Short mmCIF file of C-alpha atoms and ligand atoms in Angstrom, two decimals:
data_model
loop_
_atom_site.label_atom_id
_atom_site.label_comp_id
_atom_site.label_asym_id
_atom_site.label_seq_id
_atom_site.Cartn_x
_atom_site.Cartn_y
_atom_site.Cartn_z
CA UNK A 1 -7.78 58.58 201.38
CA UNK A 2 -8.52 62.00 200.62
CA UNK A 3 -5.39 63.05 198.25
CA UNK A 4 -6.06 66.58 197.68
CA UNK A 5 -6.26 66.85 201.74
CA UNK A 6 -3.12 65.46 201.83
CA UNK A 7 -1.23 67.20 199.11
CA UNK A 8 -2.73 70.76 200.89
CA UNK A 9 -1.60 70.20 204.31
CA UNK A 10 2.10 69.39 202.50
CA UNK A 11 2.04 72.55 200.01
CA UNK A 12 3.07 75.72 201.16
CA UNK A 13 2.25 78.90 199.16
CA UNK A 14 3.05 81.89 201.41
CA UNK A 15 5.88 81.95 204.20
CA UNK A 16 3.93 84.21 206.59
CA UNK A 17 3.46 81.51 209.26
CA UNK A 18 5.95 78.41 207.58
CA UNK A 19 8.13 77.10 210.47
CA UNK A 20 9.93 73.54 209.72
CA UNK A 21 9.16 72.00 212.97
CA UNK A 22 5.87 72.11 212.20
CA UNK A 23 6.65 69.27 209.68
CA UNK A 24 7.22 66.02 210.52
CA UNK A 25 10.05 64.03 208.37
CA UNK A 26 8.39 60.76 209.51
CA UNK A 27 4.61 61.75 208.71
CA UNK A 28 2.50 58.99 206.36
CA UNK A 29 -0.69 61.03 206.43
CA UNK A 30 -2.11 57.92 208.56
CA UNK A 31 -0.83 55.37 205.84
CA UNK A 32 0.57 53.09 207.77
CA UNK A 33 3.52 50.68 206.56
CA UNK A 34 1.02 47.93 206.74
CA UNK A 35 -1.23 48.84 204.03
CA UNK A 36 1.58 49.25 201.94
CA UNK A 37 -0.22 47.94 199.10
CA UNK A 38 -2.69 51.16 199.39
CA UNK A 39 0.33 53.12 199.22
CA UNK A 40 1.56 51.33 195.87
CA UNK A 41 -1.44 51.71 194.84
CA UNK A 42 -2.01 55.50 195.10
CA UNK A 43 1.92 55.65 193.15
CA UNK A 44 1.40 53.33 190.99
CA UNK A 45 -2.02 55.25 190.16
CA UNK A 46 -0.09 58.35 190.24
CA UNK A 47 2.69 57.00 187.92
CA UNK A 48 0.09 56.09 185.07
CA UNK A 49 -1.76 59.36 185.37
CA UNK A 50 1.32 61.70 184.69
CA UNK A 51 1.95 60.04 181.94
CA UNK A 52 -1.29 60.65 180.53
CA UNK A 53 -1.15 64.23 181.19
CA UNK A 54 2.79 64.36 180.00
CA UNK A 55 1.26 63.04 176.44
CA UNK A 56 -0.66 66.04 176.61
CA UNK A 57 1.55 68.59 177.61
CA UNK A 58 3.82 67.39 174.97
CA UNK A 59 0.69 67.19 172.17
CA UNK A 60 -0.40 70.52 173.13
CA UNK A 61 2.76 72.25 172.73
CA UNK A 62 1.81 75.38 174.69
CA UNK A 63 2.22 74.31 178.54
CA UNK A 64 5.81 73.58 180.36
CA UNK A 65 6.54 72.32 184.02
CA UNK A 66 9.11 73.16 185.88
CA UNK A 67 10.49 70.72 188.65
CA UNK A 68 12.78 71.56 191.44
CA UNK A 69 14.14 69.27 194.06
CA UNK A 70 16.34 70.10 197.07
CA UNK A 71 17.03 68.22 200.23
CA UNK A 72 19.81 67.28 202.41
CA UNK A 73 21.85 64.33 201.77
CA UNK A 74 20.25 61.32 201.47
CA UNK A 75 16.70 62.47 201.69
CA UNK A 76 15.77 60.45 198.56
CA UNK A 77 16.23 62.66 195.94
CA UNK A 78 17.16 60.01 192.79
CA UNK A 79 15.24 57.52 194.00
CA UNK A 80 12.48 59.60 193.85
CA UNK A 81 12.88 61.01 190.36
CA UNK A 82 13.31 57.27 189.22
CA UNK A 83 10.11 56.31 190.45
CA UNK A 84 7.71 58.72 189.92
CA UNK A 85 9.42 59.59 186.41
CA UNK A 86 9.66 55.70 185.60
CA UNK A 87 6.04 55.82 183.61
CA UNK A 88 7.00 59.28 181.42
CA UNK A 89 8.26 59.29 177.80
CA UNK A 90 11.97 60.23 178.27
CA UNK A 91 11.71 62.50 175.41
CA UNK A 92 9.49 64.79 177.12
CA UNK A 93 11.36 65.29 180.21
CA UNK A 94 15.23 66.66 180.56
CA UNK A 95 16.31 65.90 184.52
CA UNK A 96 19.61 68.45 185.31
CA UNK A 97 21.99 67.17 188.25
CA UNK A 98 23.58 70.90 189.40
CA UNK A 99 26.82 70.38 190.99
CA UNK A 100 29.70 72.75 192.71
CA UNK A 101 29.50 75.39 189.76
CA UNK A 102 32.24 75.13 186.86
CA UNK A 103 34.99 77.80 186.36
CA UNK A 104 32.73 79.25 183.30
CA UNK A 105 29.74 78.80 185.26
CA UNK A 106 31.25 81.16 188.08
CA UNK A 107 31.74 83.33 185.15
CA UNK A 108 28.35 84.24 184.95
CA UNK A 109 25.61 85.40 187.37
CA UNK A 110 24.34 81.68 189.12
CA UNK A 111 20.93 82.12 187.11
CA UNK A 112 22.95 81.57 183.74
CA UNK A 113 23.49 77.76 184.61
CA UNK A 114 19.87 77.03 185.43
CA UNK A 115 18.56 79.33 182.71
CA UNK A 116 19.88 77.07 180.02
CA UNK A 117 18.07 74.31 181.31
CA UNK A 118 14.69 75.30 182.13
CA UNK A 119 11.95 73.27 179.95
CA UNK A 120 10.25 74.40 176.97
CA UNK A 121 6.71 74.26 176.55
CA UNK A 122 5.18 70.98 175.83
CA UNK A 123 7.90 69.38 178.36
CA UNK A 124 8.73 68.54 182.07
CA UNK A 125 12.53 70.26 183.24
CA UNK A 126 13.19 68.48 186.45
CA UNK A 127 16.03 70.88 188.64
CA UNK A 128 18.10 67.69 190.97
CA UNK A 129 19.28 70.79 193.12
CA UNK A 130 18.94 74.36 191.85
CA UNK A 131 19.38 77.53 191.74
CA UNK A 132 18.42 77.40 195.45
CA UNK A 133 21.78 75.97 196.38
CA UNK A 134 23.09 79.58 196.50
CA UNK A 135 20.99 80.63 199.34
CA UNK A 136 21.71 76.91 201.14
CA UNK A 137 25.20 75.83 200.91
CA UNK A 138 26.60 79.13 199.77
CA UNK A 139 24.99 80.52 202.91
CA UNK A 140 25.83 78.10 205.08
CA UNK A 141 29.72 78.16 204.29
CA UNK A 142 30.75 81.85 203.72
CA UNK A 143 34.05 80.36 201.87
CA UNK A 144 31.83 79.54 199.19
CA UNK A 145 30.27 82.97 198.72
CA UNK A 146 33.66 84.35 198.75
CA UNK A 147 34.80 81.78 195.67
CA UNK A 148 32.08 83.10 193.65
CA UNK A 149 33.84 86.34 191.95
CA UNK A 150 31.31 88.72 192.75
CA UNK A 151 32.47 92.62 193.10
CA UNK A 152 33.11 92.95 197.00
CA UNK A 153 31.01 95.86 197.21
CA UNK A 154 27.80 94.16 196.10
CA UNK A 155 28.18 91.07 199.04
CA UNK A 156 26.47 92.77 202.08
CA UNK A 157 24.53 91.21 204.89
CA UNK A 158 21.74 91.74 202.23
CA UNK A 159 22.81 89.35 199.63
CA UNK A 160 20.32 86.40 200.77
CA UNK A 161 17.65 88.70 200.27
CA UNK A 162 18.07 89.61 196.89
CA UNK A 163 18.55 86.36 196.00
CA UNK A 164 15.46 85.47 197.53
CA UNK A 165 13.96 88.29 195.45
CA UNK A 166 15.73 87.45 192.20
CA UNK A 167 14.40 83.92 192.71
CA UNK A 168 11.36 84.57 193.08
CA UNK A 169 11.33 86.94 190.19
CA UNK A 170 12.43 84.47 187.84
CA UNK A 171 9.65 81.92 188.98
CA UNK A 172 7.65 84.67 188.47
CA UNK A 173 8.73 85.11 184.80
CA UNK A 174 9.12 81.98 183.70
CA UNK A 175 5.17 81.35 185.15
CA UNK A 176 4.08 84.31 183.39
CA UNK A 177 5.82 82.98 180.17
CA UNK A 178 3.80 79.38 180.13
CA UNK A 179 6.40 77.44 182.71
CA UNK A 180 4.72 76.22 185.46
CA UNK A 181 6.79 75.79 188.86
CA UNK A 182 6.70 73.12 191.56
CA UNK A 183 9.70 72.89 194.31
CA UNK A 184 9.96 70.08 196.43
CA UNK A 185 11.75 69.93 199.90
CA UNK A 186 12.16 66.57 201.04
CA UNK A 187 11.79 66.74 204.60
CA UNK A 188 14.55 63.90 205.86
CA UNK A 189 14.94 63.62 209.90
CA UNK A 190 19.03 63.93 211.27
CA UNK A 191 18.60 60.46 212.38
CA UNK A 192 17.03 58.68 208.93
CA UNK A 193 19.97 59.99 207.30
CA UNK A 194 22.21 58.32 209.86
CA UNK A 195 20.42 55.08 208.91
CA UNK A 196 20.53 55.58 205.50
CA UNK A 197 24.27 56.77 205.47
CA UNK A 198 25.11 53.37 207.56
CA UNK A 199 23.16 51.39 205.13
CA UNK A 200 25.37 52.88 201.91
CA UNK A 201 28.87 51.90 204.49
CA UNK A 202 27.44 48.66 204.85
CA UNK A 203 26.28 47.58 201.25
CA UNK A 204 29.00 47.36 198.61
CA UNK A 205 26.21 48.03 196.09
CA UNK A 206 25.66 51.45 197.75
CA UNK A 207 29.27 52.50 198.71
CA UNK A 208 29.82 54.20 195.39
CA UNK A 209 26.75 56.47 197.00
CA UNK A 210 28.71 57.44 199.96
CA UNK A 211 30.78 60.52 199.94
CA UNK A 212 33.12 62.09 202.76
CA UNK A 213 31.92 65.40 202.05
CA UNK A 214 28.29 64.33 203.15
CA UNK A 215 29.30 63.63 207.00
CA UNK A 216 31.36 66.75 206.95
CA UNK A 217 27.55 68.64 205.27
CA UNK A 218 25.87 66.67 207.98
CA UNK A 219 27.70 68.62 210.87
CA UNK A 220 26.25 71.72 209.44
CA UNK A 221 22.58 70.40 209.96
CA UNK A 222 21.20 72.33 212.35
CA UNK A 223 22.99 75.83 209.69
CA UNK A 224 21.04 73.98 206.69
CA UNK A 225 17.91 73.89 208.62
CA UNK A 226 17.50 76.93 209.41
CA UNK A 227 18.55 78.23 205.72
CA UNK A 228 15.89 76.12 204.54
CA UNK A 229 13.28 77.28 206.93
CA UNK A 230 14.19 81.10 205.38
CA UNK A 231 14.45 80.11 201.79
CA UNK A 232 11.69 78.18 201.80
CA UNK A 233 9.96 81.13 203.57
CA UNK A 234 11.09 83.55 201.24
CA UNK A 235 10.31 82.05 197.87
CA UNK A 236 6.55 80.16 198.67
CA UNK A 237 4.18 81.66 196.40
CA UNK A 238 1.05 80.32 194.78
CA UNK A 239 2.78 80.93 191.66
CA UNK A 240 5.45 78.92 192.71
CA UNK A 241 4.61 76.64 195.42
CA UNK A 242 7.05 74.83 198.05
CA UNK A 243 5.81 71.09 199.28
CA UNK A 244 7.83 70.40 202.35
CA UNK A 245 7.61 66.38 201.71
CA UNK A 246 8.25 64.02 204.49
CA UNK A 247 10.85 62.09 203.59
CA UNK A 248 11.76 59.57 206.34
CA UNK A 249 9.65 56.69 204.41
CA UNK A 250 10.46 56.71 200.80
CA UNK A 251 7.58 54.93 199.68
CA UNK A 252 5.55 58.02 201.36
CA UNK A 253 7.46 60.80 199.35
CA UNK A 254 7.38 59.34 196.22
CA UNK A 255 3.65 58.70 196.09
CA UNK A 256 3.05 62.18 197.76
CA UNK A 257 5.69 63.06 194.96
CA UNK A 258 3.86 61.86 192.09
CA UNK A 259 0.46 63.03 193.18
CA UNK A 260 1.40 66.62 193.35
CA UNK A 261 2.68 66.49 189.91
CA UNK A 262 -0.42 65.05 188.50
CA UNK A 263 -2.09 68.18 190.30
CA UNK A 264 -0.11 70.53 188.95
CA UNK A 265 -0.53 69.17 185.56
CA UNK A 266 -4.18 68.95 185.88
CA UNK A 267 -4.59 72.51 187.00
CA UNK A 268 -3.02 73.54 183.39
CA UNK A 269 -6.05 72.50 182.01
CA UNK A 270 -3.90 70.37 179.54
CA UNK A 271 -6.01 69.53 176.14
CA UNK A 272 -4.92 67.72 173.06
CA UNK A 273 -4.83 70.54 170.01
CA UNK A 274 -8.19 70.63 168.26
CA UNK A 275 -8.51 69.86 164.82
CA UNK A 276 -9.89 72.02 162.80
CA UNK A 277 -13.00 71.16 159.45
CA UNK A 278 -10.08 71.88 157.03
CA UNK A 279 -7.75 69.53 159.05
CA UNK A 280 -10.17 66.85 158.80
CA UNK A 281 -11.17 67.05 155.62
CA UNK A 282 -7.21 66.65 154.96
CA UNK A 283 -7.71 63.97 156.96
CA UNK A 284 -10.54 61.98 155.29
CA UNK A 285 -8.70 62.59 152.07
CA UNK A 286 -5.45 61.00 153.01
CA UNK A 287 -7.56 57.83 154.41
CA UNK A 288 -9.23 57.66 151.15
CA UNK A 289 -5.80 58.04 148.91
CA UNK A 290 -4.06 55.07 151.63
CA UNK A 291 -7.60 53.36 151.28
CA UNK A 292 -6.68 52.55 147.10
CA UNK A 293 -3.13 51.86 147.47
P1 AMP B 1 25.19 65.56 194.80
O1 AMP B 1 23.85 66.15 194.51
O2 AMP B 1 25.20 64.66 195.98
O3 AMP B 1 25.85 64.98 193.60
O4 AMP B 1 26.15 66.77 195.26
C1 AMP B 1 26.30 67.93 194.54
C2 AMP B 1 27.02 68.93 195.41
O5 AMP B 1 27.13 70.13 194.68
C3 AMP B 1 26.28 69.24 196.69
O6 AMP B 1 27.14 69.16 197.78
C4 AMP B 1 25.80 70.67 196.48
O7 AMP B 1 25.72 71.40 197.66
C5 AMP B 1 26.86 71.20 195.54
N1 AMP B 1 26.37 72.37 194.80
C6 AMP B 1 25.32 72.41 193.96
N2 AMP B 1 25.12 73.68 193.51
C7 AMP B 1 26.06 74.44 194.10
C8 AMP B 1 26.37 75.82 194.06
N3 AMP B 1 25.66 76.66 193.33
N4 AMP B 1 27.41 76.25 194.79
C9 AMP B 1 28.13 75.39 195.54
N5 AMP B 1 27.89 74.09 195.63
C10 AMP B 1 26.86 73.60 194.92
MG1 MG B 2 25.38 63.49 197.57
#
């Protein structure tokens, strides 16, 4: 199978022509659930090679990735982070779970938050939900714009707009400053999350996963949809691409998941630091002292 093929047709770097139905949640690239093994196989692969290149990125000290994950309920979104993330040093990567925003965290502008949590160089920051959430469910219920303390003259019908443009300004800083930036949108169809919402009902082990507010989100589907559709075309740059993933079979995201971050990692160029004749004569002289002893 011809990864990089697959990873472009998924990867969307300018929202000119982006339209969501041109995606399809249930998509496997032509893997099909028979030759599941293949599939294991290209995760498993993928699994081993990030942490390769995370060893670098952390040895090098110079490169950082950013990781951003949004998608609706249900679309896989911890189960993917556990997977492809299950092969990584934990102390190179920081994972953030962003929730309904804290009274101090309303006290500041909604970058603040995310700000404090973006990685430094030499590690991976992965974003469960993000700054994005305030052109999604913000814009989808206007009751949760209107909680946010902002000066009543500066919430006009151009607000999602600026954000966009404030978003994409800070990808473009934090790129410019070493951070690298990948978003994810796993791309979960209305019925899959049915299924999957019946199966967490049905299994005590997955009750504790079921919340009341996700069937009242879910009646709001076809409102989320189309904020996606407009985030996502608002924000895809090459500096910081979108991959609308399918998300209907999990074992298809996550190895889509895990290639794309070996991709971006690759593309940094990563390299272990050089070390240089005085280094190594430092080196051969400490060998020689532990040599005698
Ligand atoms: P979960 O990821 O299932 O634990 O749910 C977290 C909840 O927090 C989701 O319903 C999000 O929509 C909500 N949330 C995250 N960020 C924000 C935000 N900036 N404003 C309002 N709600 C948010
Ligand atoms: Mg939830």
């Amino acid at each position: 199978m011809k990864i990089e093929k697959m990873l472009k047709k998924y990867r969307v770097e300018s929202g000119k022509h982006f339209r969501l139905r041109d995606f399809d949640p249930a998509d496997t690239h032509g893997l099909h659930s028979e030759e599941k093994d293949e599939a294991k196989k290209l995760l498993a692969d993928g699994v081993e090679r990030l942490s390769k290149l995370q060893d670098v990125l952390a040895a090098q000290d110079l490169w950082g990735l950013l990781v951003i994950f949004q998608a609706m309920d249900a679309a896989g979104k911890d189960g993917t982070i556990k997977h492809v993330m299950s092969g990584v040093n934990p102390q190179g990567v920081e994972v953030t779970s962003f929730k309904v925003p804290t009274a101090e965290e309303l006290n500041h502008g909604y970058l603040w938050r995310t700000n404090q949590r973006a990685p430094a160089r030499g590690r991976i920051g992965i974003f469960n939900r993000s700054y994005y959430e305030e052109v999604l469910v913000v814009r989808v219920h206007s009751a949760v714009l209107a909680n946010e303390k902002l000066p009543k003259k500066l919430v006009t019908k151009d607000i999602w707009e600026e954000r966009y443009e404030d978003i994409s300004n800070f990808e473009r800083y934090v790129t410019r400053n070493g951070i690298a930036v990948v978003k994810f949108f796993l791309h979960v169809s209305k019925d899959e999350q049915k299924r999957r919402f019946m199966a967490r009902l049905d299994t005590p082990e997955k009750n504790w996963k079921f919340s009341t507010s996700d069937l009242k989100e879910r009646a709001f589907w076809d409102d989320y949809q189309r904020a996606y559709e407009e985030a996502i075309r608002a924000t895809a740059t090459e500096y910081a691409p979108w991959y609308v993933v399918p998300a209907d079979h999990k074992w298809f995201t996550r190895l889509v998941v895990a290639q794309v971050l070996v991709n971006e990692l690759k593309a940094l160029k990563l390299e272990y630091p050089k070390v240089s004749g005085e280094q190594k004569k430092a080196l051969a002289e400490a060998r020689a002292k532990l040599e005698k002893k």
